[in-house]
CSV table of C-alpha atoms in Angstrom, one decimal:
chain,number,residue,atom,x,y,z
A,26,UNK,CA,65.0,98.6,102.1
A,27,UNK,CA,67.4,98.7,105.0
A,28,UNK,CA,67.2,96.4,108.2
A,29,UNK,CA,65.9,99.5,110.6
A,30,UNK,CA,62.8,99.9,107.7
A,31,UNK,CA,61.5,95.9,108.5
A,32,UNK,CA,58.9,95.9,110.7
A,33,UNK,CA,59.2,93.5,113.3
A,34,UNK,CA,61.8,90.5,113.1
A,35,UNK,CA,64.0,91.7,115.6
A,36,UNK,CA,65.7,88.6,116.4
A,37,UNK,CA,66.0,87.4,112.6
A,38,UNK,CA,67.5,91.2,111.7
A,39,UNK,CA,70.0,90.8,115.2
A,40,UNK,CA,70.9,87.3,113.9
A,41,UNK,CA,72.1,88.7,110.6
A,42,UNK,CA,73.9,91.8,111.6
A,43,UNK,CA,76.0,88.8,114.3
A,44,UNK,CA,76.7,87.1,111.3
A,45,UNK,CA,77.9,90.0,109.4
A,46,UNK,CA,79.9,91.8,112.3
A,47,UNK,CA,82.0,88.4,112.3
A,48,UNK,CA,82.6,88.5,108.2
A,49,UNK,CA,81.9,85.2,108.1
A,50,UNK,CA,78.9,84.9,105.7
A,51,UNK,CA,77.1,81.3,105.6
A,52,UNK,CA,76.9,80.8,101.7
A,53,UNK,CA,73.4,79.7,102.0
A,54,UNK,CA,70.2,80.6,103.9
A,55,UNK,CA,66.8,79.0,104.6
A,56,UNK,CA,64.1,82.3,105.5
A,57,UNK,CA,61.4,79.8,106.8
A,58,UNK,CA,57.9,81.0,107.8
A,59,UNK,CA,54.3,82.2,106.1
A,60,UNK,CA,54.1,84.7,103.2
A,61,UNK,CA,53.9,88.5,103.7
A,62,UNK,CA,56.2,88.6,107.1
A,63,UNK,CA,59.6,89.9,105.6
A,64,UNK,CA,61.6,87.4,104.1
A,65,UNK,CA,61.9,89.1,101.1
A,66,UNK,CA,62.4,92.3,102.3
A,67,UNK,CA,64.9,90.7,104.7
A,68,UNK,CA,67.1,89.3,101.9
A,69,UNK,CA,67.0,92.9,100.5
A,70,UNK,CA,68.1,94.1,103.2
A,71,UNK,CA,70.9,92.0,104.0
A,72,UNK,CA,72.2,92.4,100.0
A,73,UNK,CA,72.2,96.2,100.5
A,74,UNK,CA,74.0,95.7,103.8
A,75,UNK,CA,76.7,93.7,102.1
A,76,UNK,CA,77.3,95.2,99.0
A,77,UNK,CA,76.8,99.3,100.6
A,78,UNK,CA,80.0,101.5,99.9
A,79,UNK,CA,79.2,102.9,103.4
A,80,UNK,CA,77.4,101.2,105.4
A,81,UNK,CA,75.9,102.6,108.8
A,82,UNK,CA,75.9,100.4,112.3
A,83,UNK,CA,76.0,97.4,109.8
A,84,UNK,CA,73.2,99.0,107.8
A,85,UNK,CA,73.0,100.1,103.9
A,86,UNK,CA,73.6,103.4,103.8
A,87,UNK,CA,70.9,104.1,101.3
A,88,UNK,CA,72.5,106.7,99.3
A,89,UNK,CA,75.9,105.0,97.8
A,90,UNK,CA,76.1,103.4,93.8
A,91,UNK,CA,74.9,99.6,95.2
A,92,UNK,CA,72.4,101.3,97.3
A,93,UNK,CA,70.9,103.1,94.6
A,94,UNK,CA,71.0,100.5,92.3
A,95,UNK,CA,69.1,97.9,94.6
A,96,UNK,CA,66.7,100.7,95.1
A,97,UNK,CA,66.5,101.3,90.9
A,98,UNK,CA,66.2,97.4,90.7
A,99,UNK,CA,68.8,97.7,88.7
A,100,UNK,CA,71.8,95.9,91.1
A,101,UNK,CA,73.2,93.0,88.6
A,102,UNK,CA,74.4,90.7,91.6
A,103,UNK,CA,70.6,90.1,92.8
A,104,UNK,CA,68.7,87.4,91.4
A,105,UNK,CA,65.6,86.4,92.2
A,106,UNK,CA,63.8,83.0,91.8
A,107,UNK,CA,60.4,81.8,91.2
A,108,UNK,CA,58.0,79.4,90.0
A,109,UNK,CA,57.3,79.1,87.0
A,110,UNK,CA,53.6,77.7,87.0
A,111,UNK,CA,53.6,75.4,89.8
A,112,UNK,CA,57.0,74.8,90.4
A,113,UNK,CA,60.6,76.0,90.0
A,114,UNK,CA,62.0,73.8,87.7
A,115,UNK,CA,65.1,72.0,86.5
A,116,UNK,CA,66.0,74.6,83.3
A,117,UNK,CA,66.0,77.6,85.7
A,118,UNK,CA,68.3,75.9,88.8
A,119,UNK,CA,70.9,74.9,85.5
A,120,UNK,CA,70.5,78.3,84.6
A,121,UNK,CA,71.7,79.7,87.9
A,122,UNK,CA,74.4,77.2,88.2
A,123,UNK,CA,75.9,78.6,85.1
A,124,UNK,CA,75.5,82.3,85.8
A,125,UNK,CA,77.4,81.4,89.3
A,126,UNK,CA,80.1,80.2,87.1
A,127,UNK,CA,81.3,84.0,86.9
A,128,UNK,CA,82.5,85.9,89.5
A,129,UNK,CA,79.8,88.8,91.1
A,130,UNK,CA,79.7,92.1,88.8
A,131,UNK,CA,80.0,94.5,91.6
A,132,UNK,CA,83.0,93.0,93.0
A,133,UNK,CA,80.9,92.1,96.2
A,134,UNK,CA,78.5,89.7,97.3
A,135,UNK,CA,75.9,87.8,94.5
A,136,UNK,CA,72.5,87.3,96.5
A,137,UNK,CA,70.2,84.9,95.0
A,138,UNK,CA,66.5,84.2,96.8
A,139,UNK,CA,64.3,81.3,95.7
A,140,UNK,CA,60.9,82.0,96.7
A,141,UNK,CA,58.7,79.6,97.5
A,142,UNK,CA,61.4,77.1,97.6
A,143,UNK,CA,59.8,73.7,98.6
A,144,UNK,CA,58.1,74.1,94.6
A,145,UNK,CA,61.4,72.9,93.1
A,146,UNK,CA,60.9,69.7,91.2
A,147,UNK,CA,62.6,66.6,92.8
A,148,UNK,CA,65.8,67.3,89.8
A,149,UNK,CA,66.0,71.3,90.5
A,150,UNK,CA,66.2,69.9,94.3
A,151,UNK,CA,69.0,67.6,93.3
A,152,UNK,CA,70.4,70.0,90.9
A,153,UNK,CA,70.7,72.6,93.8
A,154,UNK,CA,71.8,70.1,96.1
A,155,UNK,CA,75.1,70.2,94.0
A,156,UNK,CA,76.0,74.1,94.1
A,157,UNK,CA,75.4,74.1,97.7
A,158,UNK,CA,77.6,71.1,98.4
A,159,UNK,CA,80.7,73.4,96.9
A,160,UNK,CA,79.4,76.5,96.4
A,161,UNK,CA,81.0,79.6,94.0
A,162,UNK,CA,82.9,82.0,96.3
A,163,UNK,CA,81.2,85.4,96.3
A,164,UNK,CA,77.5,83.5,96.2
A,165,UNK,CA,74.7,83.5,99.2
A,166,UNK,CA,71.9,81.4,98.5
A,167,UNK,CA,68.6,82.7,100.4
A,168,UNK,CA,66.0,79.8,100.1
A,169,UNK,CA,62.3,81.0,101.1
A,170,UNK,CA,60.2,78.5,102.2
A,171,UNK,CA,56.9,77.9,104.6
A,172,UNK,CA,58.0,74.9,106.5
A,173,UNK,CA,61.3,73.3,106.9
A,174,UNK,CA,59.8,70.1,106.5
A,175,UNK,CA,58.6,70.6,102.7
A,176,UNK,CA,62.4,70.7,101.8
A,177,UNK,CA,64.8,67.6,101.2
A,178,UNK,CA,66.7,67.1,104.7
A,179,UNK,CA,69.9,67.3,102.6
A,180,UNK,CA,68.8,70.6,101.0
A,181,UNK,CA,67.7,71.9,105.0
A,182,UNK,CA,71.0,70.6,106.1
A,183,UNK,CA,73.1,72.6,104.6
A,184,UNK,CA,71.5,76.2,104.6
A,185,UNK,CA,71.6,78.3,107.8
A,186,UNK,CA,67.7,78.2,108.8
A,187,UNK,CA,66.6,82.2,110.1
A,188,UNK,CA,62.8,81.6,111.0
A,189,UNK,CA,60.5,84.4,110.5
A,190,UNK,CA,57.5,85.1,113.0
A,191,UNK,CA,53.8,86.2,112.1
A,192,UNK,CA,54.2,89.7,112.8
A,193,UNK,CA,52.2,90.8,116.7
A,194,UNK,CA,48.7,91.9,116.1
A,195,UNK,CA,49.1,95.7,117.5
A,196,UNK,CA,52.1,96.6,116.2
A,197,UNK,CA,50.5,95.8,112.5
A,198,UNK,CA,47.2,98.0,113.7
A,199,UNK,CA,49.4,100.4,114.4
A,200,UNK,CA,51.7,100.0,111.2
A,201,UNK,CA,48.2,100.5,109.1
A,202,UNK,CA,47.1,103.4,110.6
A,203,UNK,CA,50.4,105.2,110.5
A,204,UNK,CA,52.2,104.5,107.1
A,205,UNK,CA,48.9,103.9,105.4
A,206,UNK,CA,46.4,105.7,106.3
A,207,UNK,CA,43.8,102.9,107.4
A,208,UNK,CA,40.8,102.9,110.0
A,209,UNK,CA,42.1,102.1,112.9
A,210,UNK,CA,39.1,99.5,113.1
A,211,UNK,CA,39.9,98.2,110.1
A,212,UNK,CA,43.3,98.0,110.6
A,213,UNK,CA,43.0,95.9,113.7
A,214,UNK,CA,40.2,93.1,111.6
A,215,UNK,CA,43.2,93.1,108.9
A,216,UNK,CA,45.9,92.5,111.5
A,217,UNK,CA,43.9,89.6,112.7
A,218,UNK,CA,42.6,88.0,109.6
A,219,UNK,CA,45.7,88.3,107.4
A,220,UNK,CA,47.2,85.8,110.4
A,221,UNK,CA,49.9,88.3,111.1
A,222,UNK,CA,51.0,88.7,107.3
A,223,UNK,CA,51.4,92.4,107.3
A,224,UNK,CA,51.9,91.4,102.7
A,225,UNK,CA,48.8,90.1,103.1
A,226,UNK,CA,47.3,92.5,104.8
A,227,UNK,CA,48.5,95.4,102.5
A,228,UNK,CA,46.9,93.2,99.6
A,229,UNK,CA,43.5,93.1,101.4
A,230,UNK,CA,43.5,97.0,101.4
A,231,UNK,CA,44.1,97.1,98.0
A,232,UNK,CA,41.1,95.3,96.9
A,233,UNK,CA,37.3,94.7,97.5
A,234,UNK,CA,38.4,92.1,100.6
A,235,UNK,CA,36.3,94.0,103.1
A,236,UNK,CA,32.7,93.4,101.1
A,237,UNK,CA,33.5,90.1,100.2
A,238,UNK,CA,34.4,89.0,103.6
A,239,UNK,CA,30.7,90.8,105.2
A,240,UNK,CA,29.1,88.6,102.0
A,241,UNK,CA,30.8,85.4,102.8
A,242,UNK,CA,30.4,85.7,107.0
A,243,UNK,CA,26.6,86.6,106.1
A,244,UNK,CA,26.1,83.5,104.1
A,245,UNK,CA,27.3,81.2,106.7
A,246,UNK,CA,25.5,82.9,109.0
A,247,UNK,CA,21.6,82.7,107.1
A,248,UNK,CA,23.0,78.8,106.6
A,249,UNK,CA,21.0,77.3,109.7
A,250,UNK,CA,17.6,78.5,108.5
A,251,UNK,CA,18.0,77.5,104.7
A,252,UNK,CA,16.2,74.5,103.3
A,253,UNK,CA,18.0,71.5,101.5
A,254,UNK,CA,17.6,72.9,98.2
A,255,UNK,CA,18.2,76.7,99.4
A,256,UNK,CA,21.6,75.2,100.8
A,257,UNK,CA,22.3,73.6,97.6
A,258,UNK,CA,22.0,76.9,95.8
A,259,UNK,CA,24.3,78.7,98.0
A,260,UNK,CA,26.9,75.8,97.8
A,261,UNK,CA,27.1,76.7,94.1
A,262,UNK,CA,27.5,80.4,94.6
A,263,UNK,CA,29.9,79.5,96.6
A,264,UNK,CA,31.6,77.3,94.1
A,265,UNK,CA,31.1,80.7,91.4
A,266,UNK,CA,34.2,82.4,93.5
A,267,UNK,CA,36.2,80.0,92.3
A,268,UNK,CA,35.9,81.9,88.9
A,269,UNK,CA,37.8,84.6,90.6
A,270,UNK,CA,41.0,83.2,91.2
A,271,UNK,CA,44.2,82.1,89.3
A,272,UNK,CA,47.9,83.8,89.2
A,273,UNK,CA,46.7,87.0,88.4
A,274,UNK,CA,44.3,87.2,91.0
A,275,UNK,CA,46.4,86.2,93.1
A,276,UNK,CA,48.9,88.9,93.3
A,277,UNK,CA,46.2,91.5,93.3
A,278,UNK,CA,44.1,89.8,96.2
A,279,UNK,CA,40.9,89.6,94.0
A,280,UNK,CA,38.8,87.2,96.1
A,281,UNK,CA,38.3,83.8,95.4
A,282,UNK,CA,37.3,80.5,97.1
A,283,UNK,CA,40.1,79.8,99.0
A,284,UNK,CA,40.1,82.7,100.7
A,285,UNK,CA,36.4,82.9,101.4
A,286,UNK,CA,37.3,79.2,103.2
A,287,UNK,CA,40.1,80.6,105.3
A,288,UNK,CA,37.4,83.5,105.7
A,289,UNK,CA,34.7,80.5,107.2
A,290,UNK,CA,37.5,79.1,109.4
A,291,UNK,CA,37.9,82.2,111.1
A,292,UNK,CA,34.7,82.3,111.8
A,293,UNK,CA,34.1,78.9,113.9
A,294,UNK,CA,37.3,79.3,115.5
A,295,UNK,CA,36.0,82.6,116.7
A,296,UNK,CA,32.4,80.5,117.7
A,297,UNK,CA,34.7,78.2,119.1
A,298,UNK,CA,36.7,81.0,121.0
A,299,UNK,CA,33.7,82.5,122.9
A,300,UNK,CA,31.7,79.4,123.4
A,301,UNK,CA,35.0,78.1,125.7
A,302,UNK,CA,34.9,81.7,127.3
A,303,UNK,CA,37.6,83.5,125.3
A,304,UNK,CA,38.5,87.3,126.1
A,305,UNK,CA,37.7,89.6,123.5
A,306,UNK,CA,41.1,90.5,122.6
A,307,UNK,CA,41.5,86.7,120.8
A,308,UNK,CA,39.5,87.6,118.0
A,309,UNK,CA,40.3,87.7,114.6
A,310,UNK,CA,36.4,88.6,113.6
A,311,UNK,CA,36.6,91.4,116.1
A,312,UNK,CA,33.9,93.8,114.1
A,313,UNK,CA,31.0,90.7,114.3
A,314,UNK,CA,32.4,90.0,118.0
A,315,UNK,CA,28.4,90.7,119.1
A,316,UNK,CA,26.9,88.0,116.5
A,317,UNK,CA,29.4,86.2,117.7
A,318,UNK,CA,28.2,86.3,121.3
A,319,UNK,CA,24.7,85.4,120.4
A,320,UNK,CA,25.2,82.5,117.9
A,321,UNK,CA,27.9,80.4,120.3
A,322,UNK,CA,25.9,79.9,123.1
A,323,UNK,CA,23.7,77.7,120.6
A,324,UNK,CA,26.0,75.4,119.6
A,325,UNK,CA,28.4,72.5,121.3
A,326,UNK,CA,31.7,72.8,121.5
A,327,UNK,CA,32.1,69.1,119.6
A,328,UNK,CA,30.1,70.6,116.9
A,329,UNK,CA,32.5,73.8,116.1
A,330,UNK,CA,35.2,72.3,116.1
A,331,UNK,CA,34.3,69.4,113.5
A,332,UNK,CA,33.0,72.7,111.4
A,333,UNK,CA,36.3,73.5,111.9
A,334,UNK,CA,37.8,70.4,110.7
A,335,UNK,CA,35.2,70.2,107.5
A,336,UNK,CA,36.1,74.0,106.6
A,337,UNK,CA,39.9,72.3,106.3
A,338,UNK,CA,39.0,69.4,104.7
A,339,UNK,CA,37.4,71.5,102.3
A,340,UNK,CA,40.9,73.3,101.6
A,341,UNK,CA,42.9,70.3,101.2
A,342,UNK,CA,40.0,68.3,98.3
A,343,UNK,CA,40.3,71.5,96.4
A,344,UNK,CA,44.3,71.9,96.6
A,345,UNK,CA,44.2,68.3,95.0
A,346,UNK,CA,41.9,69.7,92.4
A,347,UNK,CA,39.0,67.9,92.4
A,348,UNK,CA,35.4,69.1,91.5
A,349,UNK,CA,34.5,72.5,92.9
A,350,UNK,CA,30.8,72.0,92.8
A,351,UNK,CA,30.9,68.9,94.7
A,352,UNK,CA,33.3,69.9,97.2
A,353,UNK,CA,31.2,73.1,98.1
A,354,UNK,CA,28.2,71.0,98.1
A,355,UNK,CA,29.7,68.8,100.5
A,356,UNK,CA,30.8,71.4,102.7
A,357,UNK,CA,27.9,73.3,102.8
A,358,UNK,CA,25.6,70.1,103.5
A,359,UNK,CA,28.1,69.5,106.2
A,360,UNK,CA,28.5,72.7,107.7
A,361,UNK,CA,24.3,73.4,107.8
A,362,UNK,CA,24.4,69.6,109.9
A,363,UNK,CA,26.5,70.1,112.2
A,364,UNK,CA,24.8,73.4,113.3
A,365,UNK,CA,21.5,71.8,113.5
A,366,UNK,CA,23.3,69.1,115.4
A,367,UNK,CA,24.7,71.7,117.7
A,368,UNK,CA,21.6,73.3,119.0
């Protein structure tokens, strides 16, 4: 993966090839920004760069030993990082302190990338905080992370922060159609939904995300006319997705809960967004833009955006792990109240 291959990014890819032109590499980096933008193919990028034989314009080259090797997977001075469970922990920052020890194999430039970064445990933080304090010659340290702000200020400190953007709506249509083959209609409803995550994205085409999402938009919209008890029963459907989730499913975007609530949210922001007079072009739920229409000019603005604010509330019980069942029964309940409220 060279720099010209990364789609969007320009100013984080510009920023890089600066740093490199001057031969002055920081000896640690924070990629900050959502999931599925580029980091990772970023840091790559940038080890391909600085390891090529012959590079091009400050660009891998592609075809030399390193090249060749990072392509294989098979370049020893890449390492890469990452939870194990919930966190990256204290054994595997000690670990990387000792393989710095040595010098880089290749005779170039180590690159290690800790993804999801703001998991390390309060001692791999601390433990970290050490090796970048006097860091190994020959070592870069890529720290990916969401938010700045999830890191210790000592940690943030002391890494050169490159922030990644979601990636613009059209130009991931447009990516879709061309490199992969997708609908164009589809391809613009996953450019908006995945929130500009073109990983994302690639993940929803892989799987059955398109069905589920017309399953989970449909329930929310039969929710005003269900009884009490007919509410109830949905709410532990609902609850059923949560069956579909875990690590595994994770990586291969088979649906879950979570996802069907960041699917609910787009929906009353998109009520939210015509009710207010929003242009088209706004949407994310671009394909229901006409049920849309109809159902907002029903319901108060004060109304949508406390569904709003129970769809996240929603998010954040079941991140702390409590009871699924009575969480979806709450939001449900919740939900189905304020719209009758909002008529």
């Amino acid at each position: 993966m060279s720099f010209s291959q990364i789609l969007g990014q320009e100013r984080a890819k510009s920023f890089l090839a600066q740093v490199m032109a001057r031969e002055k590499i920081p000896h640690a980096y924070l990629f900050t920004g959502i999931p599925g933008i580029g980091k990772t193919t970023t840091a790559v990028a940038l080890t391909m760069a600085l390891n090529c034989k012959e590079p091009v314009n400050g660009d891998a080259c592609g075809h030399c030993v390193s090249c060749r090797q990072m392509k294989s997977g098979n370049f020893p001075d890449f390492l890469s990082i990452r939870p194990q469970g919930q966190n990256i922990k204290i054994d595997q920052i000690r670990d990387l302190n000792r393989k710095l020890r040595f010098a880089p194999v290749s005779g170039g430039y180590r690159v290690i990338v800790l993804d999801q970064a703001e998991t390390m445990t309060a001692e791999a933080a601390n433990s970290l905080l050490k090796t970048l304090e006097e860091p190994p010659p020959g070592n870069i340290l890529v720290l990916k992370a969401t938010e700045p702000l999830d890191l210790l200020p000592t940690i943030v400190s002391r890494c050169q922060r490159v922030p990644f953007q979601p990636l613009p709506v059209d130009d991931m249509a447009y990516w879709l159609v061309e490199q992969k083959g997708v609908d164009a209609e589809m391809a613009a409803v996953l450019a908006r939904v995945s929130g500009g995550s073109l990983g994302r994205a690639l993940k929803m085409c892989k799987g059955d995300f398109f069905d589920k999402r017309q399953e989970w938009l449909q329930r929310l919209i039969r929710l005003p006319g269900l009884s009490g008890e007919k509410a109830l029963e949905m709410a532990l459907e609902c609850a059923g997705e949560a069956k579909k989730t875990g690590s595994q499913a994770s990586e291969t975007w088979e649906t879950g809960l979570m996802d069907m609530l960041e699917v609910w949210e787009t929906w009353y922001r998109d009520l939210l967004l015509v009710r207010v007079g929003g242009g088209k072009h706004l949407m994310i739920n671009v394909d229901f833009s006409h049920k849309l229409k109809n159902i907002a000019g029903k319901l108060r603005v004060q109304n949508l955006i406390n569904s709003i604010l129970a769809v996240d509330q929603s998010q954040r019980d079941l991140r702390r792990m409590r009871n699924t069942k009575l969480v979806m029964e709450h939001a449900v309940l919740s939900l189905r109240r304020l719209v009758e409220q909002g008529r």
